[in-house]
Short mmCIF file of C-alpha atoms in Angstrom, two decimals:
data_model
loop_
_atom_site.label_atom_id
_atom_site.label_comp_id
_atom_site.label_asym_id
_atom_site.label_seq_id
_atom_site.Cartn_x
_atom_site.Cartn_y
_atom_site.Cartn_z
CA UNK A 237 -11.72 15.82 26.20
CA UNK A 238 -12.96 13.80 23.56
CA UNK A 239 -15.45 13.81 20.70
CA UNK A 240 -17.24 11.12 18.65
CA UNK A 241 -18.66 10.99 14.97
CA UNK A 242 -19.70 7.83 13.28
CA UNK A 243 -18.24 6.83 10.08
CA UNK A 244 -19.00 3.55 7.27
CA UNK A 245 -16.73 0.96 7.27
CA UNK A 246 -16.28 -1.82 4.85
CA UNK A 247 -17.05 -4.73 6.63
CA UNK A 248 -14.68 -6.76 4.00
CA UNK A 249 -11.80 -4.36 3.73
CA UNK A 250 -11.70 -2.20 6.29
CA UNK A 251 -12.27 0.93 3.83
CA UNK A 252 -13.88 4.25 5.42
CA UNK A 253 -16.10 6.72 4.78
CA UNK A 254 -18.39 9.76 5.84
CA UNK A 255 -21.83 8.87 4.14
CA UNK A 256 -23.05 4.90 2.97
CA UNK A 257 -23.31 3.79 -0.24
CA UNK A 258 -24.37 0.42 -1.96
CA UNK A 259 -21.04 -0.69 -3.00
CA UNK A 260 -17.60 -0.40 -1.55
CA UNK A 261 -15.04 1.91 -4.47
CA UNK A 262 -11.99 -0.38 -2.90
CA UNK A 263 -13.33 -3.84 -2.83
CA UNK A 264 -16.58 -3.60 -5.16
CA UNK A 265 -18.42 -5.60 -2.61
CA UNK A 266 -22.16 -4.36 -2.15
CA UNK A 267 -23.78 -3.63 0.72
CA UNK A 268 -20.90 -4.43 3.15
CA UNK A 269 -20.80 -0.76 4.95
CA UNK A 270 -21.50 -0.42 8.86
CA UNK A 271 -22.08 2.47 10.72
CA UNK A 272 -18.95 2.62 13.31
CA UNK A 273 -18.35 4.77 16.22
CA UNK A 274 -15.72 6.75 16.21
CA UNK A 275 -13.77 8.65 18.83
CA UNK A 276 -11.11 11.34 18.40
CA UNK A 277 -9.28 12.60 21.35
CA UNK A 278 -8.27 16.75 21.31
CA UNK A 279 -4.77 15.99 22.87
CA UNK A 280 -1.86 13.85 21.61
CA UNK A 281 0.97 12.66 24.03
CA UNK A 282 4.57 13.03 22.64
CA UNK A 283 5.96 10.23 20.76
CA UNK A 284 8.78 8.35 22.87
CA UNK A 285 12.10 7.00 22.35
CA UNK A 286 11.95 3.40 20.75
CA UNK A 287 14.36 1.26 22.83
CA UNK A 288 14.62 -1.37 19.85
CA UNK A 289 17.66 -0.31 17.15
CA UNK A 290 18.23 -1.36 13.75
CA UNK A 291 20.33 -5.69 13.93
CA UNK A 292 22.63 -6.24 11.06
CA UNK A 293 20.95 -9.85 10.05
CA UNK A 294 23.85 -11.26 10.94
CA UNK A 295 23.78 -11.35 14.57
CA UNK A 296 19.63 -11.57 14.73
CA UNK A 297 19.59 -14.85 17.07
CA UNK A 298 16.17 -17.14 16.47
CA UNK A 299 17.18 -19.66 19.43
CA UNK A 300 13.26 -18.71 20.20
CA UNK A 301 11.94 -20.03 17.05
CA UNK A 302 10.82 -24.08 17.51
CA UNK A 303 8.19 -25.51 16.75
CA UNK A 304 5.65 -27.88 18.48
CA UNK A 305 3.90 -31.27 16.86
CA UNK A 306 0.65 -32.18 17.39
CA UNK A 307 1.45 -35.59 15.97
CA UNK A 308 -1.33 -35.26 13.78
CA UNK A 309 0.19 -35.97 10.47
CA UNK A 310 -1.48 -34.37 8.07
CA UNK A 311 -2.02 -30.90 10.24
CA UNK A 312 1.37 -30.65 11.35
CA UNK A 313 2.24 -31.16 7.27
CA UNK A 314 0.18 -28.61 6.40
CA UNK A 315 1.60 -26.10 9.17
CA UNK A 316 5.16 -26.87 7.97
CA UNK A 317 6.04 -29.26 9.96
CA UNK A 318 4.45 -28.09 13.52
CA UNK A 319 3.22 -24.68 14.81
CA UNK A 320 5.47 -22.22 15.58
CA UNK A 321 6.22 -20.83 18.95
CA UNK A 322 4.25 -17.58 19.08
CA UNK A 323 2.68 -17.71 15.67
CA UNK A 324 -1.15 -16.72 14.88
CA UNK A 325 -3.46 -18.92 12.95
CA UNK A 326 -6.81 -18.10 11.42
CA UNK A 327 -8.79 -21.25 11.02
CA UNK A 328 -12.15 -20.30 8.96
CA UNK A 329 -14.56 -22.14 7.78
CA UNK A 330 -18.55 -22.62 7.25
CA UNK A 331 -21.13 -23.65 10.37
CA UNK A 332 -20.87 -27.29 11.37
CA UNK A 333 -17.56 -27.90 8.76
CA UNK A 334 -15.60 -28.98 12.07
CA UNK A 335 -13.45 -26.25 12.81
CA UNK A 336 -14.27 -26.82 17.06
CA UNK A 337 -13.46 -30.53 16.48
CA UNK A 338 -10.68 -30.06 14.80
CA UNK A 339 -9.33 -27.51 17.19
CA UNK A 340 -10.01 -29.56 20.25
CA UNK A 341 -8.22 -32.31 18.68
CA UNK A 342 -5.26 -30.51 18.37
CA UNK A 343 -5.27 -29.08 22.31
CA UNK A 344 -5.82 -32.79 23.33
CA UNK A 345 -2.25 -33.45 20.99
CA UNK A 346 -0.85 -30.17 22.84
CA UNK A 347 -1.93 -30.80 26.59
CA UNK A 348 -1.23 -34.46 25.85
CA UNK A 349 2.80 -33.30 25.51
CA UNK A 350 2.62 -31.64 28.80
CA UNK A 351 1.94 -28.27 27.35
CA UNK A 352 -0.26 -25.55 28.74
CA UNK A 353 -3.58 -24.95 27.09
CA UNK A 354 -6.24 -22.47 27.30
CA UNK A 355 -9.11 -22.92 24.89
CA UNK A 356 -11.41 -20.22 25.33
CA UNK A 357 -15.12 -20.85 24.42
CA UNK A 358 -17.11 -18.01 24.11
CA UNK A 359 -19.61 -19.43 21.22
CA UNK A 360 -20.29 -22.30 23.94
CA UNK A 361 -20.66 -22.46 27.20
CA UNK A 362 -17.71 -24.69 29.14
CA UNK A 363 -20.23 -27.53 29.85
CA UNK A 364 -21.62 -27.38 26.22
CA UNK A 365 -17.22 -27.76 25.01
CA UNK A 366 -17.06 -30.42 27.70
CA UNK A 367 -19.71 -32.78 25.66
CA UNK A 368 -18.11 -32.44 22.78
CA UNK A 369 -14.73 -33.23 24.03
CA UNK A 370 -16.14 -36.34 25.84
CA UNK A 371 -17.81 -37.53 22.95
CA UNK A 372 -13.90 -37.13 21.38
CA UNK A 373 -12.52 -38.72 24.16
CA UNK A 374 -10.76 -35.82 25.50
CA UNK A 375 -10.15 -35.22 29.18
CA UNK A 376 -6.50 -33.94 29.76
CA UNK A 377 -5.07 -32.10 32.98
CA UNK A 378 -3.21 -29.51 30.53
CA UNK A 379 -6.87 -28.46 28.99
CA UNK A 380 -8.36 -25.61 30.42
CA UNK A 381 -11.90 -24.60 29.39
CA UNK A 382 -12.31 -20.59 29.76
CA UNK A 383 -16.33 -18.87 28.49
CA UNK A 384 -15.58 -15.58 28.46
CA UNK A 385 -16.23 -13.01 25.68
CA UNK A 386 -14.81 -9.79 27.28
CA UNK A 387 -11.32 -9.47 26.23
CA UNK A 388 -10.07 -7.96 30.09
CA UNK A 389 -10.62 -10.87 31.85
CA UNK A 390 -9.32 -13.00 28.99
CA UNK A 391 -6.14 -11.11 29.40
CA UNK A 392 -6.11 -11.37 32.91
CA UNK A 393 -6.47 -14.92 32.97
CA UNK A 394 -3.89 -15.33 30.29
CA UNK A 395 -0.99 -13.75 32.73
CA UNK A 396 -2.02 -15.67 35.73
CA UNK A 397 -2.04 -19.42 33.84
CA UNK A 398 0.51 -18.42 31.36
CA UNK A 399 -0.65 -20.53 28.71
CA UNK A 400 1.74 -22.29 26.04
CA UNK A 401 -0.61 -22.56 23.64
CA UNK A 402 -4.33 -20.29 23.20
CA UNK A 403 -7.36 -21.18 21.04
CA UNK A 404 -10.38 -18.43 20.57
CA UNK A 405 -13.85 -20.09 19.34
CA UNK A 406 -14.31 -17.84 18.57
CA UNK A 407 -13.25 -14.24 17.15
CA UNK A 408 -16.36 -12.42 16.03
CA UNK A 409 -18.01 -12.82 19.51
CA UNK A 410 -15.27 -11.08 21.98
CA UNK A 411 -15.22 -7.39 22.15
CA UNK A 412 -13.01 -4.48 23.79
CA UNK A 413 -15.23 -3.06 26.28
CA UNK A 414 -13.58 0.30 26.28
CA UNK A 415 -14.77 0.41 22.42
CA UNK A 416 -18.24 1.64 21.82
CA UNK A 417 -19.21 -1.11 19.20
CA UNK A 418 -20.87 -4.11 19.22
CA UNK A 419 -18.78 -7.96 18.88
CA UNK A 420 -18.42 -8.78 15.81
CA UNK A 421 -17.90 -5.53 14.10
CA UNK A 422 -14.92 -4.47 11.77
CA UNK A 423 -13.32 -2.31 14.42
CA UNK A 424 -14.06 -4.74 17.43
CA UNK A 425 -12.45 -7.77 15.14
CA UNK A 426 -9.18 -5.55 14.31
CA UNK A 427 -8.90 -4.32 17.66
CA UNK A 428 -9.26 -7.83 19.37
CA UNK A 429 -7.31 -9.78 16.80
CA UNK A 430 -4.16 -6.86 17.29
CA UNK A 431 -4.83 -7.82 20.67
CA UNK A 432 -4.10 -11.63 20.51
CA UNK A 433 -1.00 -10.51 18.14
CA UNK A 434 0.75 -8.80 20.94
CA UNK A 435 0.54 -11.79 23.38
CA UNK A 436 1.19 -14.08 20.76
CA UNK A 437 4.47 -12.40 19.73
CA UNK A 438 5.38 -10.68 23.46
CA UNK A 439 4.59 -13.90 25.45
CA UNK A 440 5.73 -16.36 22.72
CA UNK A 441 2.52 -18.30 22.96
CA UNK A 442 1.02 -20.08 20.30
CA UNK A 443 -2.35 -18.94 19.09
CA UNK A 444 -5.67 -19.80 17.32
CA UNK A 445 -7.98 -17.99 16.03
CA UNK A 446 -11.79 -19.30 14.74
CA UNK A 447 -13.45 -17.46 12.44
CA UNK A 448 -16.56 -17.18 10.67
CA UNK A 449 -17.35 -17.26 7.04
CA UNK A 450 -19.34 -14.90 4.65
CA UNK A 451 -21.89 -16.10 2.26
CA UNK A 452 -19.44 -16.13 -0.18
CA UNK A 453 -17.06 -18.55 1.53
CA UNK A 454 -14.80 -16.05 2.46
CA UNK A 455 -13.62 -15.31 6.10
CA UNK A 456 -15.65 -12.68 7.53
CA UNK A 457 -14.11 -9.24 9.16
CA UNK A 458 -11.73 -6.93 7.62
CA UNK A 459 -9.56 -8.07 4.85
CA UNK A 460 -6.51 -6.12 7.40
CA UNK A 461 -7.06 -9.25 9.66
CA UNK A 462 -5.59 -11.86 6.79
CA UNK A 463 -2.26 -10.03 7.00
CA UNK A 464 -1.82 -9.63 10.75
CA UNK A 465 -1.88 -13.36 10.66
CA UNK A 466 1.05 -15.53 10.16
CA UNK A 467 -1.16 -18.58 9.02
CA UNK A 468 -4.82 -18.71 7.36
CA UNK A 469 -5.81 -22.01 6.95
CA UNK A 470 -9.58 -22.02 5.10
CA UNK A 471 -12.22 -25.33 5.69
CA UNK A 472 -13.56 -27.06 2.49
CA UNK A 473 -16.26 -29.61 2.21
CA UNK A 474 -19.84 -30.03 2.42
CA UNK A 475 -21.29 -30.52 5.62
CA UNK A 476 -23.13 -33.97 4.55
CA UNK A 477 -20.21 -34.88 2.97
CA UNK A 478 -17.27 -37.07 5.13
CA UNK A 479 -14.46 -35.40 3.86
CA UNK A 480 -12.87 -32.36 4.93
CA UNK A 481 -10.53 -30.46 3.16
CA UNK A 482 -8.21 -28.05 5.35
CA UNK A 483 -6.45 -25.90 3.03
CA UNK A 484 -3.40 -23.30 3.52
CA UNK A 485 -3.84 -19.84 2.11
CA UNK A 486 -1.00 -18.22 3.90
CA UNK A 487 1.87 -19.20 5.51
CA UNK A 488 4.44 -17.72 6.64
CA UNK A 489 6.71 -20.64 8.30
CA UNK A 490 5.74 -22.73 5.50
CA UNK A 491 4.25 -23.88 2.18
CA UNK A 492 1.11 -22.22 1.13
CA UNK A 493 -1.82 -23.82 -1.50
CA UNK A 494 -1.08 -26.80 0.26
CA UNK A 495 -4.34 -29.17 1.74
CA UNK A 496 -4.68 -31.82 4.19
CA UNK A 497 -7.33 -34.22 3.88
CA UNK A 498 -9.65 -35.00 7.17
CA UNK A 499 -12.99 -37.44 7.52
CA UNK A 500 -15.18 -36.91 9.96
CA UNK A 501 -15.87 -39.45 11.67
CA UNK A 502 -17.90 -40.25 15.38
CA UNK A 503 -14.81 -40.12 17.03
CA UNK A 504 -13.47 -36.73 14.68
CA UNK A 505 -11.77 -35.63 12.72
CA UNK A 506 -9.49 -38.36 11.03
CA UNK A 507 -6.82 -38.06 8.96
CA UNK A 508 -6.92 -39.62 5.21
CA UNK A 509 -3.39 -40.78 4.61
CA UNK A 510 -4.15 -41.69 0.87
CA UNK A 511 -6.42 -38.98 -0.81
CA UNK A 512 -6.52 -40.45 -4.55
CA UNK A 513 -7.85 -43.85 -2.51
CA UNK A 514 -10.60 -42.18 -0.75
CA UNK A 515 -11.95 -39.93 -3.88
CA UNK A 516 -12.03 -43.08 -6.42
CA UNK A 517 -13.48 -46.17 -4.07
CA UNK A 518 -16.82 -45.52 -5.23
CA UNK A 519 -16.59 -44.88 -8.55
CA UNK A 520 -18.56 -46.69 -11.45
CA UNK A 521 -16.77 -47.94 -14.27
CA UNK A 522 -16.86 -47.66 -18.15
CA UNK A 523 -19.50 -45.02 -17.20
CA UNK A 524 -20.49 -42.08 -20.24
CA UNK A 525 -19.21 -39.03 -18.72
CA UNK A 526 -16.86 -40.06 -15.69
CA UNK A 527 -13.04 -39.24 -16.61
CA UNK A 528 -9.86 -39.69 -13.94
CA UNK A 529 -7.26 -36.06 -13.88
CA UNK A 530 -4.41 -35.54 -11.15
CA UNK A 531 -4.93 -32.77 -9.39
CA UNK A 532 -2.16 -30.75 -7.44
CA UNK A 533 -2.21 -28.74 -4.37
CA UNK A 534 0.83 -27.24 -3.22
CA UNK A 535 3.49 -30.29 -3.54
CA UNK A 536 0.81 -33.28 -3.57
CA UNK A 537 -0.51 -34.84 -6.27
CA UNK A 538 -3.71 -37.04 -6.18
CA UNK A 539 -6.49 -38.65 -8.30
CA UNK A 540 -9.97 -37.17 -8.24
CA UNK A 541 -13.10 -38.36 -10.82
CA UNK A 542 -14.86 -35.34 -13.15
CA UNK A 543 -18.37 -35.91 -13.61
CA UNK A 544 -20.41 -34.63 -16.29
CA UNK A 545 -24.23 -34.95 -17.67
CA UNK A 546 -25.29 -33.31 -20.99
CA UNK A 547 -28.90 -33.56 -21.54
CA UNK A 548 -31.25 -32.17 -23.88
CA UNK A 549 -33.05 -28.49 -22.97
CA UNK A 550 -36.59 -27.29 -22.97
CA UNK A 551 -35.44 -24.34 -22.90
CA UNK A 552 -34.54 -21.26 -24.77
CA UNK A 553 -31.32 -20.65 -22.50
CA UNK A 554 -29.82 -24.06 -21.82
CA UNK A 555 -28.27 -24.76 -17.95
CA UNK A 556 -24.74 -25.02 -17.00
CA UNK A 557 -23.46 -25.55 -13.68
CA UNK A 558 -21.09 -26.47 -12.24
CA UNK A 559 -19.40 -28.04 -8.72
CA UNK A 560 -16.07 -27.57 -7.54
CA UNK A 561 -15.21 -26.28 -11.01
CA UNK A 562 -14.33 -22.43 -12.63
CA UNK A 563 -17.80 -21.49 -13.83
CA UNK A 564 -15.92 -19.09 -16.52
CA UNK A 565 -13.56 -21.96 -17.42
CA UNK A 566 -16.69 -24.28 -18.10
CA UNK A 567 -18.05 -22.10 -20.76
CA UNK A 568 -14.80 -21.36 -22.55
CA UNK A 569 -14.56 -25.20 -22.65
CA UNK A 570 -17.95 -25.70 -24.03
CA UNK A 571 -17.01 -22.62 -26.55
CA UNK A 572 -14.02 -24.37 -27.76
CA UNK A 573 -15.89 -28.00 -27.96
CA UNK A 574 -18.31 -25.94 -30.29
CA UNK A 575 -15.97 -24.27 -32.46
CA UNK A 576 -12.80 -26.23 -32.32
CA UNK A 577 -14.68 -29.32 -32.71
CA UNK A 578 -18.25 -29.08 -33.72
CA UNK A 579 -20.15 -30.33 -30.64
CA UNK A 580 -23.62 -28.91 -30.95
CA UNK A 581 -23.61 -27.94 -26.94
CA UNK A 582 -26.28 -24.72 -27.52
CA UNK A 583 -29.32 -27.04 -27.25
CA UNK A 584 -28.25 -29.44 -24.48
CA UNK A 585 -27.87 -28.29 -20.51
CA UNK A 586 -24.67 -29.22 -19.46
CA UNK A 587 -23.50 -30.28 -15.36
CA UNK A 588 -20.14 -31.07 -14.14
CA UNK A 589 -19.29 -32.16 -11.07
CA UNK A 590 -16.11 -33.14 -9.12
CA UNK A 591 -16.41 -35.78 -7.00
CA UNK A 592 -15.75 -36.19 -2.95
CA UNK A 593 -16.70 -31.68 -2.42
CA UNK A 594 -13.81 -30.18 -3.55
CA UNK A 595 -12.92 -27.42 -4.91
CA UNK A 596 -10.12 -27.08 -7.64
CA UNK A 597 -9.26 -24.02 -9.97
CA UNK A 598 -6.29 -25.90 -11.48
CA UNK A 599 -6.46 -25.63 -15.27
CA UNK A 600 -4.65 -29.00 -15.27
CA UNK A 601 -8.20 -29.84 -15.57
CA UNK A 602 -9.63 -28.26 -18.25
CA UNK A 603 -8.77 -31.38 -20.41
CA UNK A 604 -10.21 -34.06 -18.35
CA UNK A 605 -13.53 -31.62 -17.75
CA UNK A 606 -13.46 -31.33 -21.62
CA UNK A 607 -13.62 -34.77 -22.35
CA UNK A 608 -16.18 -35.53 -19.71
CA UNK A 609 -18.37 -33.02 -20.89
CA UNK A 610 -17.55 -34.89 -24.94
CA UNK A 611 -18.15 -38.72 -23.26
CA UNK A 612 -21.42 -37.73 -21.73
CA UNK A 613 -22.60 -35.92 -24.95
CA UNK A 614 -21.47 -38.73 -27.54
CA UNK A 615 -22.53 -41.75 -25.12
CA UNK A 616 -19.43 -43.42 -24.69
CA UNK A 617 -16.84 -44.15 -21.89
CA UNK A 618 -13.30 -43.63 -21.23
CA UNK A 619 -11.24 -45.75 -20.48
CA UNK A 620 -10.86 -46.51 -16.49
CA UNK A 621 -7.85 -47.07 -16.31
CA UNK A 622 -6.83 -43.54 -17.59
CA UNK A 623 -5.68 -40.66 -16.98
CA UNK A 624 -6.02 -37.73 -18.10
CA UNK A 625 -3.73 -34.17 -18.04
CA UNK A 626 -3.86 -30.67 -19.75
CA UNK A 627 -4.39 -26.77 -19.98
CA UNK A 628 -7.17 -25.96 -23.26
CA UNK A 629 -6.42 -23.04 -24.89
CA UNK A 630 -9.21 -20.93 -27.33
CA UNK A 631 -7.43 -22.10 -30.32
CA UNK A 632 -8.02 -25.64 -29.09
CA UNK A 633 -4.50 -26.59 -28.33
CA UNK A 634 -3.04 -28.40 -24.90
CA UNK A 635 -0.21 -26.70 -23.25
CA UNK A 636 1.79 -28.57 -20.24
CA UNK A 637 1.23 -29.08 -17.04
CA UNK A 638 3.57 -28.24 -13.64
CA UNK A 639 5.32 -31.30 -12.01
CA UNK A 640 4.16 -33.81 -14.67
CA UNK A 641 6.60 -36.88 -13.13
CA UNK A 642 4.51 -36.23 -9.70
CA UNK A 643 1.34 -37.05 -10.99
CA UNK A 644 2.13 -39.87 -13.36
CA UNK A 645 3.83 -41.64 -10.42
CA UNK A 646 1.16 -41.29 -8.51
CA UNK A 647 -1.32 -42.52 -11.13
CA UNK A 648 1.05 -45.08 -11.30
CA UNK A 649 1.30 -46.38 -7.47
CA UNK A 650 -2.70 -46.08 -7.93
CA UNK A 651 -2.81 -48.97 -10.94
CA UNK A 652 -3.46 -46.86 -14.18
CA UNK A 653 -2.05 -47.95 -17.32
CA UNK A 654 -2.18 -45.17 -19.57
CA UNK A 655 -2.16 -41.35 -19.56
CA UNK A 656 -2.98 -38.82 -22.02
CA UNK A 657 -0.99 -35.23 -21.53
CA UNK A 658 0.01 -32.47 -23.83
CA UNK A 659 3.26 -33.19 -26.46
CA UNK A 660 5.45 -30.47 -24.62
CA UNK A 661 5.36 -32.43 -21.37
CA UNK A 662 7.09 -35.24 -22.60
CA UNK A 663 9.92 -33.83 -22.92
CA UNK A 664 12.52 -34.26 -20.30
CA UNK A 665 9.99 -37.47 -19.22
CA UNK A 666 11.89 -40.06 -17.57
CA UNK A 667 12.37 -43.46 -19.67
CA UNK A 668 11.13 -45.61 -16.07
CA UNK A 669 8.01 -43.65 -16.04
CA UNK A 670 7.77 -44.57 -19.60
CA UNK A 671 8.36 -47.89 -19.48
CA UNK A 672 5.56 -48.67 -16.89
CA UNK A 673 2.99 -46.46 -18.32
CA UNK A 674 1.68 -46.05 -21.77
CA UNK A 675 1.92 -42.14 -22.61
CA UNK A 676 0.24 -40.82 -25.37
CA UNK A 677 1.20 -37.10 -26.18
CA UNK A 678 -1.37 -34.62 -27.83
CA UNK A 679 -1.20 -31.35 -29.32
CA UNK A 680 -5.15 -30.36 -29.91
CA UNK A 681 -8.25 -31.57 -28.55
CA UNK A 682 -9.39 -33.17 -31.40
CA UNK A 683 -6.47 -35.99 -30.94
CA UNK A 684 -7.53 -36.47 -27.29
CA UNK A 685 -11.57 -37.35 -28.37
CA UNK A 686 -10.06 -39.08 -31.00
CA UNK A 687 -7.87 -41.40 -28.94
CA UNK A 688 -10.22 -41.97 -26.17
CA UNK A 689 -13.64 -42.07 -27.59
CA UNK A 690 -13.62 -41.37 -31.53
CA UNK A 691 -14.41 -39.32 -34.08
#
């Protein structure tokens, strides 16, 4: 009655076709096809009557829509203000980052309210979850430990404990057994993530989903499995690092581009209530090459240190690299140094860093990277207890900045006495903000070396 043929799938976006090939034509990725089983059935049943009819918005009720705290601040900020009743989250992230912690954590905050939890470990055995949720401390009546990686007894268990809330660790290792493909596979991670979107939305419970990451950072599966989500939330950091950056790419019941700061710590994940704290405790002072920006995320501003080192080459092709910073926007800064200014760059290898593991494509930055990149080359420091704010264009010029009062009030509340930002943003500035911080305005680069480290 039925027939099956094998087709290439895209293991990034889903895209198919008869024959492989080194690169995807939809996504340009290479060598992301996988040979995928296929089966096409000769008959078709007749389509039947939907029993759902068009609502004038109006009368569309949403007494079902609430939302649950975990009472962990800076999560529950980043969701909106809570999860949703029957929303679906993606949490992704690299190996070790903390995603299991950090998921644990928040069943121990569910089960802790009374609520129903099913956390369903198929990376780990039960015993192996068990140790790590001792080791947090966790051992509530509410939590219920399920290792199981075939989806029909998942279900089954699902309708006889009737869970309130569901967490999968994770969801490139359950499969459909009535589809011939291996776990982990495009169509086994579309089929079993549709599944967990139907009992999310038709049981109204709230659900979880880990997943892994490619070696490019990116979560791995079908790029079809972002938008069946209502929530991706991505992991930052580096794994030897203490901080943990949990950042929202999508949202639907909320703001998205919006982070929350963790630590990890012995007993987890912790939160870090003041982020501009944390990133500049351990900086050195009057130090070539260090410079203080305000970075934004969503609606929160915070301090963070740029670190750069320009030292001579041996080489014909001189190194730059760089850390939690644009790679493309560090050499049309160094261009612009060369030619706007006259910083002989070509001969020296050039590294910039920014401090704590993040990762920030703001070009808020490109000033304060600028000038780093200008202290470390010329040998002298910047002053500590400044700030620094503003887009580079090629011709050299500074061009404002989003939510300029946010950042200089936070620079403020942190002790800094003077800031350097582009002419346009002081218009509209507030005279208080003015009056407790010196502001010095700038239209081209030149006046920003000028005024913090000299012709």
């Amino acid at each position: 009655m039925t027939r099956s043929k094998s087709v290439w799938e895209c293991r990034e976006c889903g895209h198919r076709q008869p024959k492989w090939s080194g690169s995807c034509m939809m996504c340009k990725n290479w060598n992301s096809f996988v040979e995928e089983a296929v089966f096409e059935s000769k008959f078709t049943l007749p389509a039947k009557p939907s029993a759902n009819k068009p609502i004038p918005i109006r009368e569309v009720s949403a007494k079902g829509f609430h939302r649950h705290k975990t009472n962990i601040g800076e999560f529950d900020r980043l969701m909106g203000g809570g999860t949703v009743t029957g929303s679906l989250t993606l949490v992704g992230g690299s190996p070790g980052i903390g995603k299991s912690t950090l998921m644990l954590q928040v069943s121990s905050a569910f089960a802790a309210q009374g609520l129903t939890v099913l956390y369903i470990c198929g990376e780990e055995s039960a015993a192996q979850t068990s140790l790590r949720a001792a080791r947090l401390s966790i051992n509530d009546e509410k939590l219920y430990l399920f290792n199981e990686t075939s989806l029909t007894p998942i279900k089954n268990e699902i309708d006889a404990l009737k869970p309130d809330i569901i967490i999968v660790d994770s969801v490139q290792i359950l499969y459909k057994p009535e589809i011939p493909s291996s776990p982990g596979s495009v169509l086994q991670v579309k089929e079993v993530a549709m599944e967990f979107m139907h009992i999310a939305k038709g049981y109204g419970i709230t659900t979880f989903l880990i997943g892994h990451v490619t070696k490019s950072g990116e979560i791995a599966g079908p790029r079809v499995l972002e938008h069946i989500v209502d929530a991706v939330l991505d992991f930052e950091g580096e794994r030897h690092q203490g901080f943990r950056m949990l950042r929202s790419a999508k949202n639907r019941f909320g703001s998205t581009d919006d982070i929350a700061l963790f630590q990890m710590k012995d007993t987890g994940l912790a939160e870090v209530a003041n982020p501009s704290q944390a990133f500049l405790e351990e900086r050195m002072r009057k130090v070539p090459g260090s410079v203080i920006v305000s970075a934004l995320e969503g609606l929160r501003p915070f301090l963070i240190e740029i670190q750069s080192l320009v030292s001579s080459s041996s080489y014909a092709t001189p190194t730059r690299r760089a850390v939690g910073f644009d790679q493309n926007r560090l050499s049309l800064l160094l261009a612009v140094l060369e030619k706007r200014v006259g910083y002989r760059l070509y001969t020296s290898d050039v590294f910039v860093s920014i401090v704590g593991g993040m990762r920030i494509m703001e070009p808020a930055l490109d000033l304060g990277v600028l000038l780093a990149i200008a202290s470390s080359f010329s040998g002298k420091a910047v002053d500590p207890e400044t700030i620094v704010l503003g887009e580079v264009g090629l011709g050299g010029e500074t061009r404002a900045v989003s939510r300029i009062e946010s950042r200089l009030k936070e620079a403020i509340q942190m002790g800094f006495k003077k800031a350097v930002i582009p002419k346009r943003n002081l218009k509209g500035l507030s005279q208080d903000l003015q009056d407790k911080m010196q502001i010095v305005g700038i239209s081209l680069v030149e006046e920003a070396i000028d005024a913090l480290i000299g012709s």
